[in-house]
Tab-separated table of C-alpha atoms and ligand atoms in Angstrom:
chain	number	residue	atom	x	y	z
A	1	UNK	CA	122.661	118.217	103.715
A	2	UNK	CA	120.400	115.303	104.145
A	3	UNK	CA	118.671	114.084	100.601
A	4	UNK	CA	114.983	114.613	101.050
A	5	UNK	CA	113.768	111.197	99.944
A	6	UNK	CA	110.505	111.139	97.970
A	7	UNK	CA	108.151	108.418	99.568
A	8	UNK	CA	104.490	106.950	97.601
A	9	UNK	CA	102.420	105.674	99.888
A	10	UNK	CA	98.914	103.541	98.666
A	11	UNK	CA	96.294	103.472	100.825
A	12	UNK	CA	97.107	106.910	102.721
A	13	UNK	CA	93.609	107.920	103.513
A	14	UNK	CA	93.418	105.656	106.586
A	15	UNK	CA	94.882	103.373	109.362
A	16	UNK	CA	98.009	102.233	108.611
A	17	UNK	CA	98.911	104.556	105.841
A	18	UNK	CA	97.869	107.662	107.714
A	19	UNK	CA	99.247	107.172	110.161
A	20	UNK	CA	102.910	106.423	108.265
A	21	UNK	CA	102.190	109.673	106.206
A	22	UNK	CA	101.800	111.528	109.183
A	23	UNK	CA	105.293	110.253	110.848
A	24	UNK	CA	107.077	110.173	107.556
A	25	UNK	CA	105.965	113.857	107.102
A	26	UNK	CA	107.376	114.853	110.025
A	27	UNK	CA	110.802	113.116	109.372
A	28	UNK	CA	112.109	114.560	106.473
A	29	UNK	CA	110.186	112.701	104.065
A	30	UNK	CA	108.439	114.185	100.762
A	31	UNK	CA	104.764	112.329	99.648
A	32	UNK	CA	102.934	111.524	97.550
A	33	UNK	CA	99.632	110.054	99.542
A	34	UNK	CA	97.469	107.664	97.106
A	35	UNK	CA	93.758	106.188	97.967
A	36	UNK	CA	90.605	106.467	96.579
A	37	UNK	CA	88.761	108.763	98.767
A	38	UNK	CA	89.891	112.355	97.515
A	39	UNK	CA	88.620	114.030	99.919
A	40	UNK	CA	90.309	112.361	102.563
A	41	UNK	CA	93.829	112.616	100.641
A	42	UNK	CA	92.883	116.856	100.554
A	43	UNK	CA	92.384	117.224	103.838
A	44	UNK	CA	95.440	114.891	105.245
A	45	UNK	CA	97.570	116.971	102.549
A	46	UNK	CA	96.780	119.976	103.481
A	47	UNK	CA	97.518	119.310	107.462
A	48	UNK	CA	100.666	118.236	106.682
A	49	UNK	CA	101.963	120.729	104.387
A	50	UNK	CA	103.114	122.755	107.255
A	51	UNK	CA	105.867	119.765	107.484
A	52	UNK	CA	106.813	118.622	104.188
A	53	UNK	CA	106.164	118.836	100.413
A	54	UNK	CA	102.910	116.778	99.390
A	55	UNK	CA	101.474	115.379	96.282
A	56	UNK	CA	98.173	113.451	96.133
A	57	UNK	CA	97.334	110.804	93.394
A	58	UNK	CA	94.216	109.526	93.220
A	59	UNK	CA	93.406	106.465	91.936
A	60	UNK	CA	92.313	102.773	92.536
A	61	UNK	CA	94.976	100.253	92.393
A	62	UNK	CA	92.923	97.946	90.784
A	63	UNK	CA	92.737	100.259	87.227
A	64	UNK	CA	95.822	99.283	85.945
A	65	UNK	CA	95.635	101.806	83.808
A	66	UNK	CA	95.195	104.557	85.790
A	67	UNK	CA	98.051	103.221	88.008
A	68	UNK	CA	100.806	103.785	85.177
A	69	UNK	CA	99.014	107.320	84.665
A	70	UNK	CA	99.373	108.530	87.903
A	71	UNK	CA	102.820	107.821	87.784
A	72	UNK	CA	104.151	108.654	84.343
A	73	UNK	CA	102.281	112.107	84.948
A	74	UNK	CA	104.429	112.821	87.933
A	75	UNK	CA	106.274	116.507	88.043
A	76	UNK	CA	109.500	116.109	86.819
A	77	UNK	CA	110.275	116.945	90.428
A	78	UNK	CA	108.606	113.946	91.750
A	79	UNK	CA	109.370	110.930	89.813
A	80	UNK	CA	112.676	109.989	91.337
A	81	UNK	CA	110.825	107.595	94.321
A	82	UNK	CA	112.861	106.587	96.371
A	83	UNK	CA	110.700	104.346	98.770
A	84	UNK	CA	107.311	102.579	97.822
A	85	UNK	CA	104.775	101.689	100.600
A	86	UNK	CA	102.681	99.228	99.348
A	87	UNK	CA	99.919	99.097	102.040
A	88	UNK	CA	96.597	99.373	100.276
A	89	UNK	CA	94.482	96.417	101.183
A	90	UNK	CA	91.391	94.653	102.953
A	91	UNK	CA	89.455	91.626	103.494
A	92	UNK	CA	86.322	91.712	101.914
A	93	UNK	CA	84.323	88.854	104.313
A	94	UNK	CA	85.170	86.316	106.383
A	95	UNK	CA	83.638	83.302	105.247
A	96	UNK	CA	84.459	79.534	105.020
A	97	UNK	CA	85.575	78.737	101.073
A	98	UNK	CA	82.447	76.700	99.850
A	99	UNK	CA	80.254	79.232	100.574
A	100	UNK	CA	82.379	82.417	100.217
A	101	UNK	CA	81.077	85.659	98.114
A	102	UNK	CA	83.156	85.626	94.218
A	103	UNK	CA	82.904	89.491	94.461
A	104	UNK	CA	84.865	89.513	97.964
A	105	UNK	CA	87.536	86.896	96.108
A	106	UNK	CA	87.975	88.968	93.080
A	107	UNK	CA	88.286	92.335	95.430
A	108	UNK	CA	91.460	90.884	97.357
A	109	UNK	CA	92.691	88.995	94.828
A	110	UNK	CA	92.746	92.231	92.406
A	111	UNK	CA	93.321	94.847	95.274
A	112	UNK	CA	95.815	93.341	97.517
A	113	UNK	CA	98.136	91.553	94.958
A	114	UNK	CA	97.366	92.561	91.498
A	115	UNK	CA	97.179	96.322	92.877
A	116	UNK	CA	99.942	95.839	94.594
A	117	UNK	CA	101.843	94.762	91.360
A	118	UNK	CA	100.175	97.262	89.371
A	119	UNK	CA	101.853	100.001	91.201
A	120	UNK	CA	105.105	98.260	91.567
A	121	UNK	CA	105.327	98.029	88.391
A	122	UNK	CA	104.857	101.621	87.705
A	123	UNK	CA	107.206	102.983	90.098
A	124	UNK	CA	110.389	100.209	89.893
A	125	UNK	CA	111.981	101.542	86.823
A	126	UNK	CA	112.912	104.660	88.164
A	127	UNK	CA	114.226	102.725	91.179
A	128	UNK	CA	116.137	100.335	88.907
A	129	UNK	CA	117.369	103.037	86.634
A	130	UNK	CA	118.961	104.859	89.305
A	131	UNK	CA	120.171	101.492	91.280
A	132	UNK	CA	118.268	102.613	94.688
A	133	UNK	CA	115.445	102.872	96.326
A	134	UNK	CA	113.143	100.582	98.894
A	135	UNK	CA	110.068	99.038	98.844
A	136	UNK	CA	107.733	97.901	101.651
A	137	UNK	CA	104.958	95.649	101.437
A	138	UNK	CA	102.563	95.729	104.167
A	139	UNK	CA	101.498	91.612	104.260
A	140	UNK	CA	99.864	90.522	107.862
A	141	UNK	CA	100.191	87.512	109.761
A	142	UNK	CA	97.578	86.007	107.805
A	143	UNK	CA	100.292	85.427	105.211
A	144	UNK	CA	101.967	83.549	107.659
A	145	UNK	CA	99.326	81.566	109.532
A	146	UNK	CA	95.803	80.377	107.530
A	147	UNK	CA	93.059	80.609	109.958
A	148	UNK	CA	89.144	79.714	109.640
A	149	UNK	CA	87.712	81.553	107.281
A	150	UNK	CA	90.773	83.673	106.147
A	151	UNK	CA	91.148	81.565	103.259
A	152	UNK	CA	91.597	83.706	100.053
A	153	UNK	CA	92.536	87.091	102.221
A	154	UNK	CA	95.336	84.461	103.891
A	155	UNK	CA	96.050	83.313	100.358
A	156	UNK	CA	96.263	86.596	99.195
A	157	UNK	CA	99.104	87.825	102.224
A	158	UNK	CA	100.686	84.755	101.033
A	159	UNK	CA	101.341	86.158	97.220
A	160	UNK	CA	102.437	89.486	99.041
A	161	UNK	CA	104.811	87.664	101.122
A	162	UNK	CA	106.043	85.324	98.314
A	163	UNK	CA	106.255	88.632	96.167
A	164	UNK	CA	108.130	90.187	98.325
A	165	UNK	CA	111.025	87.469	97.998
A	166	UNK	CA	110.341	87.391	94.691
A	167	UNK	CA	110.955	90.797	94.184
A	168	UNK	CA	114.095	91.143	96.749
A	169	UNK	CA	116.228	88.625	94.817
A	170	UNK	CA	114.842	89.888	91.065
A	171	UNK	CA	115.827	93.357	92.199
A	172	UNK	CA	119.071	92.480	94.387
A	173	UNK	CA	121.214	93.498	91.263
A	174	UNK	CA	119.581	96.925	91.542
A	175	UNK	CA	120.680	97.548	95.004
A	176	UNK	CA	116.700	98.142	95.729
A	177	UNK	CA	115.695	97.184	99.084
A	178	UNK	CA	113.208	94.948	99.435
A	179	UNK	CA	111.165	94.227	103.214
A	180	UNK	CA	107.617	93.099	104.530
A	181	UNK	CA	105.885	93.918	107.810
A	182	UNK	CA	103.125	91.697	108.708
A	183	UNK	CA	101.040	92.718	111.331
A	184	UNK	CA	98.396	90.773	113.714
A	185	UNK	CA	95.321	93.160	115.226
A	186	UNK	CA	95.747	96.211	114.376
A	187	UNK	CA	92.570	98.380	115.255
A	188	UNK	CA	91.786	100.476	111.961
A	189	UNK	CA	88.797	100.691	109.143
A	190	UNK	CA	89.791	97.039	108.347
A	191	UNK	CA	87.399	95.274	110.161
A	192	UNK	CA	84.455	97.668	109.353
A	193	UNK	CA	85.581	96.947	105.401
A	194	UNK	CA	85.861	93.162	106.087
A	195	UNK	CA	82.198	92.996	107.774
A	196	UNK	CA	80.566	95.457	105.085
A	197	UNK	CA	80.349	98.428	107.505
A	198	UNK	CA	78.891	96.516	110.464
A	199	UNK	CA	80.593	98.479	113.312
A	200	UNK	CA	79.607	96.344	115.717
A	201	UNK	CA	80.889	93.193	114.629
A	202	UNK	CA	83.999	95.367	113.534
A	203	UNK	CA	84.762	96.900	117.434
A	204	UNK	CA	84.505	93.270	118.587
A	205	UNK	CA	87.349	92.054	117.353
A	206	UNK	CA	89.717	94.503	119.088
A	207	UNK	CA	87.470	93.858	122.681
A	208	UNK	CA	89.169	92.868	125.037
A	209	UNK	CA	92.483	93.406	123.925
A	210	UNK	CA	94.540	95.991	123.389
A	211	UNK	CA	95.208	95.864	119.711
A	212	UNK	CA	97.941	97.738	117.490
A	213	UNK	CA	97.380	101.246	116.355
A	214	UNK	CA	98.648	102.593	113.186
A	215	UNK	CA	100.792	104.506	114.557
A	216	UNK	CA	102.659	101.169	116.015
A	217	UNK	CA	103.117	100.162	112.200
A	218	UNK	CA	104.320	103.419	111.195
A	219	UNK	CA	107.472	103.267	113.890
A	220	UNK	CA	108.331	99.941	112.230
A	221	UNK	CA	108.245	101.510	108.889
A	222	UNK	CA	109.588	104.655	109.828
A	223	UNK	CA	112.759	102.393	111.768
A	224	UNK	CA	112.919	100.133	108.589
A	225	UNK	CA	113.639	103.028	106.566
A	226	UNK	CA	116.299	104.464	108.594
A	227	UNK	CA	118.715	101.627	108.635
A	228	UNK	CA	121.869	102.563	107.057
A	229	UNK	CA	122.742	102.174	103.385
A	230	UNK	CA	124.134	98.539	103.859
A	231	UNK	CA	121.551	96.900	106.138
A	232	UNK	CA	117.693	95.860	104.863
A	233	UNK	CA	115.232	95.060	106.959
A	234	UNK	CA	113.438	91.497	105.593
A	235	UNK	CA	110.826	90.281	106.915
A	236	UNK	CA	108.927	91.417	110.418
A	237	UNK	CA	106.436	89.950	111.767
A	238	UNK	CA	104.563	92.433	114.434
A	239	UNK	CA	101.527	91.331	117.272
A	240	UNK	CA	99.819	93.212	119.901
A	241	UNK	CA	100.946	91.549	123.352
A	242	UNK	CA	97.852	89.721	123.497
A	243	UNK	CA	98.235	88.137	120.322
A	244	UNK	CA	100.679	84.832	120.181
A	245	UNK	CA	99.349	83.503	117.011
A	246	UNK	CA	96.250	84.436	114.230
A	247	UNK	CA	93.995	82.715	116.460
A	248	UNK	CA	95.361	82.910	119.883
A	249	UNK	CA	94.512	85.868	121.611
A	250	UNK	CA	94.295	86.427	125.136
A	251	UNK	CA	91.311	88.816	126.381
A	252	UNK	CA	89.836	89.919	129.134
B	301	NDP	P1	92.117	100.510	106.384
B	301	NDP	O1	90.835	99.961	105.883
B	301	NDP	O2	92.079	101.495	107.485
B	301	NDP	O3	92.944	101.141	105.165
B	301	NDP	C1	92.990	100.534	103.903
B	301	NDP	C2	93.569	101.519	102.906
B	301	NDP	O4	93.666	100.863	101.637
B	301	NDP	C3	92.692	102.748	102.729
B	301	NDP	O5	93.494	103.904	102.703
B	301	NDP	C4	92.028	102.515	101.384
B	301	NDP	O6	91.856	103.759	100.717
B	301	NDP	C5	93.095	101.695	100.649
B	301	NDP	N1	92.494	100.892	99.591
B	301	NDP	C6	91.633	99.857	99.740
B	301	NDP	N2	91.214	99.412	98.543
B	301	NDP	C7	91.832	100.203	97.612
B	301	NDP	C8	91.806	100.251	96.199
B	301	NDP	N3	91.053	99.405	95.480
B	301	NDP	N4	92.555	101.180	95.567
B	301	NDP	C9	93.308	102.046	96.270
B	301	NDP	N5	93.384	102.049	97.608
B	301	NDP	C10	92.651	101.140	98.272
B	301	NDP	O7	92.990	99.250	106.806
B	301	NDP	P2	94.504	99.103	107.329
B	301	NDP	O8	95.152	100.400	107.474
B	301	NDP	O9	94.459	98.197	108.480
B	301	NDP	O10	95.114	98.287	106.112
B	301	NDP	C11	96.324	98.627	105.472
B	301	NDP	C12	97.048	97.353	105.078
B	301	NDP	O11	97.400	96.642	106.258
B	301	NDP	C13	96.231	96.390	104.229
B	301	NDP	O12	97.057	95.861	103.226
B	301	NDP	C14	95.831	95.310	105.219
B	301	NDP	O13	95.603	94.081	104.596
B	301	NDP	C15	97.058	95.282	106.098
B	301	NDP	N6	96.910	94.689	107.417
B	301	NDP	C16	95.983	95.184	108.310
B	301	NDP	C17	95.861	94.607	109.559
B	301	NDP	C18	94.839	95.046	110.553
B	301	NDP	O14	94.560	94.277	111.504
B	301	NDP	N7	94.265	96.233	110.426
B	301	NDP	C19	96.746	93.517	109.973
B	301	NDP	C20	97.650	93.071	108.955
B	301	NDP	C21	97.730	93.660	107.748
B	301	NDP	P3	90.564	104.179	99.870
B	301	NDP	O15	89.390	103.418	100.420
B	301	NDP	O16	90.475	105.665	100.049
B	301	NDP	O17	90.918	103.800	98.474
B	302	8X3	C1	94.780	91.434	109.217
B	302	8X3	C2	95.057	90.528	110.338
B	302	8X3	O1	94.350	88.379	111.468
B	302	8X3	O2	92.623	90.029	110.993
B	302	8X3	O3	95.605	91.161	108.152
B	302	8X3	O4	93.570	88.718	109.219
B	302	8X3	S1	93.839	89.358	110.491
């Protein structure tokens, strides 16, 4: 029979994590969904317990210490991950560097890499004690291209994309498999996080186009994770249509 693989996923209670817990749940995939909004994490739970086994965690991935407690508390049961979705994230702004906000620098610099390290950290000995497992870091194509503005949310998709090599060749001895996905637009609460809740300004940078859903990134993961035993999946780099670049986009 099939091993049931046990899959963490940060940032479940929205966009691109929802959207992989709901595929992963329905492909053979136990989870535990992590975020900060609990309610959110109840309610996706409990619609998808008709599929698969779910655990919730919850618990912001800046609190390093209540990253290592939500894992070493794990059910017995639980604590043998075998794939790590490291996908909790946002800008916070989108202002030029001389006049950008400290509190928006220190929110992606500690969410979106130190987080991101945090919970790596928590779950890779299991991984490395067992030689296996996978981890997936969700960077964007702002780790690939700096555009106006970006600045330190491009800087920090950099680290995750320069962490992500880091941490395929420090864990190659492990037989851990290591990949990014960096997407372009994808049309989810990020914008409305980036602009402080301004829908407005949030819908307009999806007009015109028609921009990723979650669901698009989810495939890629879902795919990524179904390679067989000897193939990894390295680096991916994923656009709407529309998009050819970070900047160029072509709407109507
Ligand atoms: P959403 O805003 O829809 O989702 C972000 C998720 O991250 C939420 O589930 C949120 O959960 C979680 N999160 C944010 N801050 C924290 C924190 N401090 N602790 C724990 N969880 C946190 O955006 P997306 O789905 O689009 O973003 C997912 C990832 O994709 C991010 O890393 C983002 O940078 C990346 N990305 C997005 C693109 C896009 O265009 N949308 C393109 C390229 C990359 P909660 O608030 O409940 O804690
Ligand atoms: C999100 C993509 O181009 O809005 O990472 O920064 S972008």
């Amino acid at each position: 029979m099939l091993h049931t693989r046990i899959a963490l996923i940060t940032g479940a209670t929205s966009g691109i994590g929802e959207a992989t817990a709901r595929l992963l749940a329905k492909n053979n995939f136990k989870l535990i969904l992590c975020g900060r909004r609990e309610e959110r994490l109840q309610n996706l739970a409990t619609e998808l317990t008709s599929h698969t086994s779910i655990l919730t965690r919850v618990f912001d991935v800046r609190n390093k210490e209540a990253v290592v407690e939500a894992i070493t508390t794990l059910p017995a049961e639980w604590k043998d991950i075998d794939v790590l979705i490291n996908n909790a994230g946002n800008a916070h702004g989108l202002d030029p560097i001389q006049t950008g906000n400290e509190d928006d620098w220190d929110a992606m610099i500690d969410i979106n890499v130190k987080g991101l390290l945090y919970v790596s950290k928590a779950v890779m000995p299991e991984m490395i004690r067992r030689t296996t497992g996978h981890i997936i870091n969700i960077g964007s194509i702002a780790g690939k291209e700096v555009y106006a503005n970006g600045n330190v949310y491009c800087a920090s998709k950099y680290a995750v994309d320069a962490l992500t090599k880091g941490m395929r060749i420090d864990l190659n001895a492990y037989g851990i498999k290591v990949t990014a996905i960096h997407p372009g637009l994808v049309e989810t609460e990020f914008s409305l996080v980036r602009f402080k809740g301004d829908a407005e300004r949030a819908a307009n940078v999806y007009k015109g186009l028609e921009p990723l859903k979650g669901q698009d990134i989810a495939d890629l993961i879902l795919f990524t994770l179904t390679r067989p035993a000897h193939v990894v999946i390295a680096d991916l780099v994923v656009l709407p249509t529309a998009q050819a670049s970070a900047t160029i986009v072509k709407r109507n």
